[in-house]
Amino acid sequence: MADLIEAATRTLPLSGFHGGSAAAVLSVATPATRISLRAKPDAVSALSGALGLSLPMKAKTSASLNGRHALWLGPDEWLVIDENEADLMAAVAVSNVLHSATDISHRNTAILVEGRGAEVAVNGGCPQDLSLAVFPVGACSRTVLAKAEIVLLRTAEDAFRVECWRSFAPYVSGLLAEAAEDAGN
Amino acid sequence: MLLIYCPYCEEERSELEFRQAGDAHIARPTNMTEMTDEEFEAFFFLRDNVKGLTFERWRHLNGCGRFFNAARDTVSDKFLTTYKAGLPKPDLSTLRPATEAIVETYEATESDAK
Ligand SMILES: [Zn+2]
């Protein structure tokens, strides 16, 4: 059995995927750990301490530190992502306050959209105003990309991280590829 | 595209992120086991389906995920206001525009029913 576990290789959605256009380059993000975190306001400071970054309390904002990101999704809901694959479940477990954490590391995958046409490419399917004044660097939101739900994080003026459920990954990546082509024109 | 103001996100978002979720301010009975079938039917199934001002629940499904309430005109589709779940019906007299904009409905402009 141990041999089997050692021999099993993880199959990543969109493994090796890259594409887009000169204006908007698409690539698949490296595997990350993720939790869906729910908590009341009185638990936020303890959870922030346990995670080592302040859970944002304002709509559409995020906090990032050393590859760990906490994204405000709702008044009591956050998506926490760790690009270094740290054990987030263990991190929040020691907070000693009432909360709900669900490991969704493998539920999501992320596509990175980068380049001067990144905003146009994402807007190819997302109805939000992504101008820098309204959606600045660090802004995040659960929203839609055409028919798929996504969580969008602006990582730089010309870069977005698009989180989607893994079963939607072919659809989301295909749509972004089309939009990236259009963004170059 | 309609823009709907979410009272939790505190900004207008595209209607594509929202779902309508039925009538608002329906008092859930506390004595359901003692109700007659007719009373239960009235609470559970019967809705007014008014033409004009209506109070509805909406959910920012592909956003913050929250349910909230809205006062909406079913003729013009115009949202008069939205407010957080649990709050009482707002005083609409303070919200109504001084002069009602004329809405060109099919009945008024095209059909025999004008
Ligand atoms: Zn919202």
Coordinates of C-alpha atoms and ligand atoms in Angstrom, one line a residue:
Chain A
M1 CA 0.0 0.0 0.0
A2 CA 2.8 2.4 0.9
D3 CA 4.3 1.6 -2.5
L4 CA 1.1 2.6 -4.2
I5 CA 0.9 5.9 -2.3
E6 CA 4.5 6.6 -3.2
A7 CA 3.9 5.7 -6.9
A8 CA 0.7 7.7 -7.2
T9 CA 1.3 11.1 -8.9
R10 CA -1.1 14.0 -8.4
T11 CA -2.8 15.0 -11.6
L12 CA -3.2 18.7 -11.8
P13 CA -6.0 20.4 -13.7
L14 CA -4.5 22.3 -16.6
S15 CA -1.1 20.8 -16.0
G16 CA 1.4 22.5 -18.3
F17 CA -1.2 24.9 -19.6
H18 CA 0.0 28.2 -21.0
G19 CA -1.2 30.5 -23.7
G20 CA -2.9 33.8 -24.4
S21 CA -1.4 36.5 -26.5
A22 CA 1.4 39.0 -26.4
A23 CA -1.0 41.4 -24.6
A24 CA -2.2 38.9 -22.0
V25 CA -0.1 35.9 -21.1
L26 CA -1.9 33.0 -19.5
S27 CA -0.3 30.4 -17.2
V28 CA -1.4 28.0 -14.6
A29 CA -0.5 28.9 -11.0
T30 CA 1.6 26.5 -9.0
P31 CA -0.3 24.2 -6.6
A32 CA -1.3 26.0 -3.4
T33 CA -3.1 25.2 -0.2
R34 CA -6.4 26.9 0.4
I35 CA -9.1 27.1 3.0
S36 CA -12.6 28.5 3.1
L37 CA -12.7 30.3 6.4
R38 CA -15.9 31.5 8.1
A39 CA -16.0 33.3 11.4
K40 CA -17.8 36.0 13.4
P41 CA -16.1 39.4 14.0
D42 CA -15.1 38.5 17.5
A43 CA -12.9 35.6 16.2
V44 CA -11.1 37.6 13.6
S45 CA -8.2 38.9 15.6
A46 CA -7.3 35.5 17.0
L47 CA -7.5 33.9 13.5
S48 CA -5.4 36.8 12.1
G49 CA -2.8 36.0 14.7
A50 CA -2.9 32.3 13.9
L51 CA -2.5 33.0 10.2
G52 CA 0.1 35.7 10.6
L53 CA -1.8 38.2 8.5
S54 CA -4.8 40.5 9.2
L55 CA -8.0 39.1 7.8
P56 CA -9.5 42.0 5.8
M57 CA -12.8 43.3 7.1
K58 CA -13.6 45.6 4.2
A59 CA -15.4 44.4 1.0
K60 CA -13.2 43.6 -2.0
T61 CA -9.9 43.9 -0.1
S62 CA -7.2 41.3 0.6
A63 CA -4.0 40.9 2.7
S64 CA -0.9 39.3 1.4
L65 CA 2.4 38.3 3.1
N66 CA 5.1 35.9 1.9
G67 CA 2.9 34.1 -0.6
R68 CA 0.0 33.8 1.8
H69 CA -3.2 35.7 0.8
A70 CA -6.4 36.3 2.7
L71 CA -9.3 37.4 0.4
W72 CA -12.5 39.0 1.7
L73 CA -15.3 37.1 0.1
G74 CA -18.2 38.1 2.4
P75 CA -18.9 39.7 5.7
D76 CA -17.9 36.5 7.6
E77 CA -16.1 34.6 4.8
W78 CA -12.5 34.5 3.5
L79 CA -10.5 32.5 1.0
V80 CA -7.0 31.9 2.4
I81 CA -4.4 30.8 -0.1
D82 CA -0.8 29.7 0.6
E83 CA 1.4 29.5 -2.4
N84 CA 4.1 27.7 -0.3
E85 CA 1.6 25.0 0.5
A86 CA 1.7 25.5 4.2
D87 CA -0.8 23.6 6.3
L88 CA -3.5 26.2 6.7
M89 CA -5.9 23.9 8.5
A90 CA -3.3 23.3 11.2
A91 CA -2.6 27.0 11.4
V92 CA -6.1 28.1 12.2
A93 CA -6.8 25.1 14.4
V94 CA -4.6 26.6 17.1
S95 CA -6.6 29.8 17.2
N96 CA -8.8 28.6 20.0
V97 CA -11.8 30.6 18.8
L98 CA -15.0 29.5 17.1
H99 CA -14.6 29.3 13.3
S100 CA -15.3 27.0 10.4
A101 CA -12.4 26.0 8.1
T102 CA -12.7 23.7 5.1
D103 CA -9.7 22.5 3.2
I104 CA -10.4 23.4 -0.5
S105 CA -6.8 23.2 -1.7
H106 CA -7.7 20.7 -4.5
R107 CA -11.2 22.2 -5.3
N108 CA -9.7 25.3 -6.9
T109 CA -7.1 25.9 -9.4
A110 CA -5.8 29.2 -10.5
I111 CA -4.9 30.8 -13.8
L112 CA -2.5 33.8 -13.9
V113 CA -3.3 36.5 -16.5
E114 CA -0.5 39.0 -17.0
G115 CA 0.3 41.8 -19.4
R116 CA -1.0 45.1 -20.6
G117 CA -4.1 43.5 -21.9
A118 CA -4.8 41.5 -18.7
E119 CA -7.7 43.7 -17.7
V120 CA -9.3 43.5 -21.1
A121 CA -8.9 39.7 -21.1
V122 CA -10.6 39.2 -17.7
N123 CA -13.3 41.7 -18.7
G124 CA -13.9 39.4 -21.7
G125 CA -16.1 37.4 -19.3
C126 CA -16.3 39.3 -16.1
P127 CA -18.8 42.2 -15.7
Q128 CA -17.0 44.1 -12.9
D129 CA -15.3 47.5 -13.4
L130 CA -11.6 46.5 -13.4
S131 CA -10.2 50.0 -13.8
L132 CA -7.4 50.7 -11.3
A133 CA -9.5 53.3 -9.5
V134 CA -12.3 50.8 -8.7
F135 CA -10.3 47.6 -8.6
P136 CA -6.8 48.5 -7.4
V137 CA -3.9 46.2 -6.8
G138 CA -4.9 43.9 -3.9
A139 CA -8.6 44.1 -4.7
C140 CA -10.4 40.8 -4.8
S141 CA -13.9 39.6 -5.4
R142 CA -15.9 36.5 -6.0
T143 CA -17.6 37.1 -9.3
V144 CA -18.4 35.4 -12.6
L145 CA -16.4 34.8 -15.7
A146 CA -19.2 34.2 -18.2
K147 CA -21.0 31.1 -16.8
A148 CA -18.4 30.1 -14.3
E149 CA -17.9 31.4 -10.7
I150 CA -14.4 32.7 -10.1
V151 CA -12.5 34.6 -7.4
L152 CA -10.5 37.4 -8.8
L153 CA -7.4 38.9 -7.2
R154 CA -5.4 41.7 -8.7
T155 CA -1.8 41.0 -7.9
A156 CA -0.3 43.9 -9.9
E157 CA -1.5 46.7 -12.2
D158 CA -1.3 44.4 -15.1
A159 CA -1.7 41.0 -13.4
F160 CA -4.7 39.0 -12.1
R161 CA -5.0 35.6 -10.3
V162 CA -8.2 33.9 -11.4
E163 CA -9.3 31.2 -9.0
C164 CA -11.9 28.7 -10.3
W165 CA -13.2 25.3 -9.4
R166 CA -11.1 22.6 -11.0
S167 CA -13.9 21.1 -13.0
F168 CA -14.5 24.6 -14.6
A169 CA -10.8 25.0 -15.4
P170 CA -11.1 23.9 -19.1
Y171 CA -14.0 26.3 -19.6
V172 CA -12.3 29.2 -17.8
S173 CA -8.9 28.8 -19.4
G174 CA -10.5 28.4 -22.9
L175 CA -12.6 31.5 -22.4
L176 CA -9.6 33.5 -21.1
A177 CA -7.5 32.3 -24.1
E178 CA -10.1 33.6 -26.5
A179 CA -10.4 36.9 -24.6
A180 CA -6.6 37.2 -24.4
E181 CA -6.4 37.0 -28.2
D182 CA -9.0 39.8 -28.5
A183 CA -7.1 41.8 -25.9
G184 CA -4.2 42.0 -28.3
N185 CA -6.2 43.7 -31.0
Chain B
M1 CA -27.4 45.3 -17.9
L2 CA -28.9 46.2 -14.6
L3 CA -26.6 47.4 -11.8
I4 CA -27.8 46.4 -8.3
Y5 CA -26.4 48.0 -5.2
C6 CA -25.3 45.3 -2.7
P7 CA -25.6 46.7 0.9
Y8 CA -22.9 44.3 2.1
C9 CA -20.4 44.9 -0.7
E10 CA -21.4 48.6 -0.6
E11 CA -21.2 49.1 -4.4
E12 CA -23.2 48.5 -7.5
R13 CA -22.6 45.2 -9.3
S14 CA -23.9 43.6 -12.4
E15 CA -27.2 41.7 -12.3
L16 CA -25.2 38.7 -13.5
E17 CA -23.9 38.2 -9.9
F18 CA -27.3 38.2 -8.3
R19 CA -30.3 35.9 -8.0
Q20 CA -33.9 36.9 -7.1
A21 CA -35.1 34.9 -4.1
G22 CA -38.8 35.5 -3.8
D23 CA -40.9 37.9 -1.7
A24 CA -39.4 39.7 1.3
H25 CA -40.9 40.3 4.7
I26 CA -42.9 37.1 4.8
A27 CA -43.6 36.3 8.5
R28 CA -42.8 32.7 9.2
P29 CA -45.5 31.2 11.4
T30 CA -44.5 30.1 14.9
N31 CA -47.4 27.7 15.3
M32 CA -47.1 25.6 12.1
T33 CA -48.5 22.4 13.7
E34 CA -51.7 24.2 14.7
M35 CA -52.3 25.8 11.3
T36 CA -55.1 24.7 9.0
D37 CA -54.2 23.5 5.5
E38 CA -55.6 26.7 4.1
E39 CA -53.6 28.9 6.4
F40 CA -50.4 26.9 5.5
E41 CA -51.2 27.3 1.8
A42 CA -51.6 31.0 2.2
F43 CA -48.3 31.4 4.0
F44 CA -46.3 28.9 1.9
F45 CA -47.6 29.3 -1.7
L46 CA -49.8 32.3 -2.1
R47 CA -48.0 35.5 -3.3
D48 CA -49.5 38.8 -4.6
N49 CA -47.4 39.1 -7.8
V50 CA -48.1 42.9 -7.8
K51 CA -47.7 45.1 -10.8
G52 CA -45.5 48.0 -9.6
L53 CA -43.8 48.3 -6.2
T54 CA -42.7 45.1 -4.7
F55 CA -40.4 44.0 -1.9
E56 CA -38.1 41.1 -2.8
R57 CA -35.3 39.1 -1.3
W58 CA -32.2 39.0 -3.5
R59 CA -29.0 37.1 -3.0
H60 CA -25.5 38.3 -4.1
L61 CA -24.8 34.7 -5.1
N62 CA -21.7 35.2 -7.1
G63 CA -20.4 37.9 -4.8
C64 CA -20.5 38.1 -1.1
G65 CA -23.1 35.4 -1.0
R66 CA -25.5 37.4 1.2
F67 CA -29.3 37.7 1.1
F68 CA -30.7 41.2 1.2
N69 CA -33.9 42.9 0.5
A70 CA -34.9 45.2 -2.4
A71 CA -37.8 47.5 -3.2
R72 CA -38.3 47.2 -6.9
D73 CA -40.8 48.3 -9.5
T74 CA -42.0 45.3 -11.5
V75 CA -43.1 47.6 -14.4
S76 CA -39.9 49.5 -15.0
D77 CA -37.5 46.9 -13.4
K78 CA -36.1 49.9 -11.5
F79 CA -34.6 49.2 -8.1
L80 CA -35.8 51.9 -5.7
T81 CA -33.5 50.8 -2.9
T82 CA -31.8 47.8 -1.4
Y83 CA -31.2 47.1 2.3
K84 CA -29.7 44.5 4.6
A85 CA -31.7 41.4 5.6
G86 CA -33.5 41.9 8.9
L87 CA -34.1 45.6 8.5
P88 CA -37.7 46.9 8.3
K89 CA -39.2 48.1 5.1
P90 CA -37.7 51.5 4.3
D91 CA -39.8 54.6 4.0
L92 CA -40.2 54.9 0.3
S93 CA -41.7 58.4 0.4
T94 CA -38.2 59.7 0.9
L95 CA -36.9 57.7 -2.1
R96 CA -39.5 58.3 -4.7
P97 CA -38.5 60.8 -7.4
A98 CA -40.4 64.1 -7.3
T99 CA -41.6 63.5 -10.9
E100 CA -42.3 60.0 -11.9
A101 CA -40.4 59.1 -15.0
I102 CA -42.8 57.9 -17.7
V103 CA -42.0 54.3 -18.5
E104 CA -42.8 53.2 -22.1
T105 CA -44.5 49.8 -21.6
Y106 CA -45.7 47.6 -24.4
E107 CA -49.3 48.2 -23.3
A108 CA -48.9 52.0 -23.5
T109 CA -47.2 52.2 -26.8
E110 CA -48.0 49.2 -29.0
S111 CA -50.9 47.1 -27.9
D112 CA -54.7 47.5 -28.3
A113 CA -54.9 47.7 -24.5
K114 CA -53.7 51.3 -24.2
Ligands
ZN1 ZN -22.5 41.6 -2.0

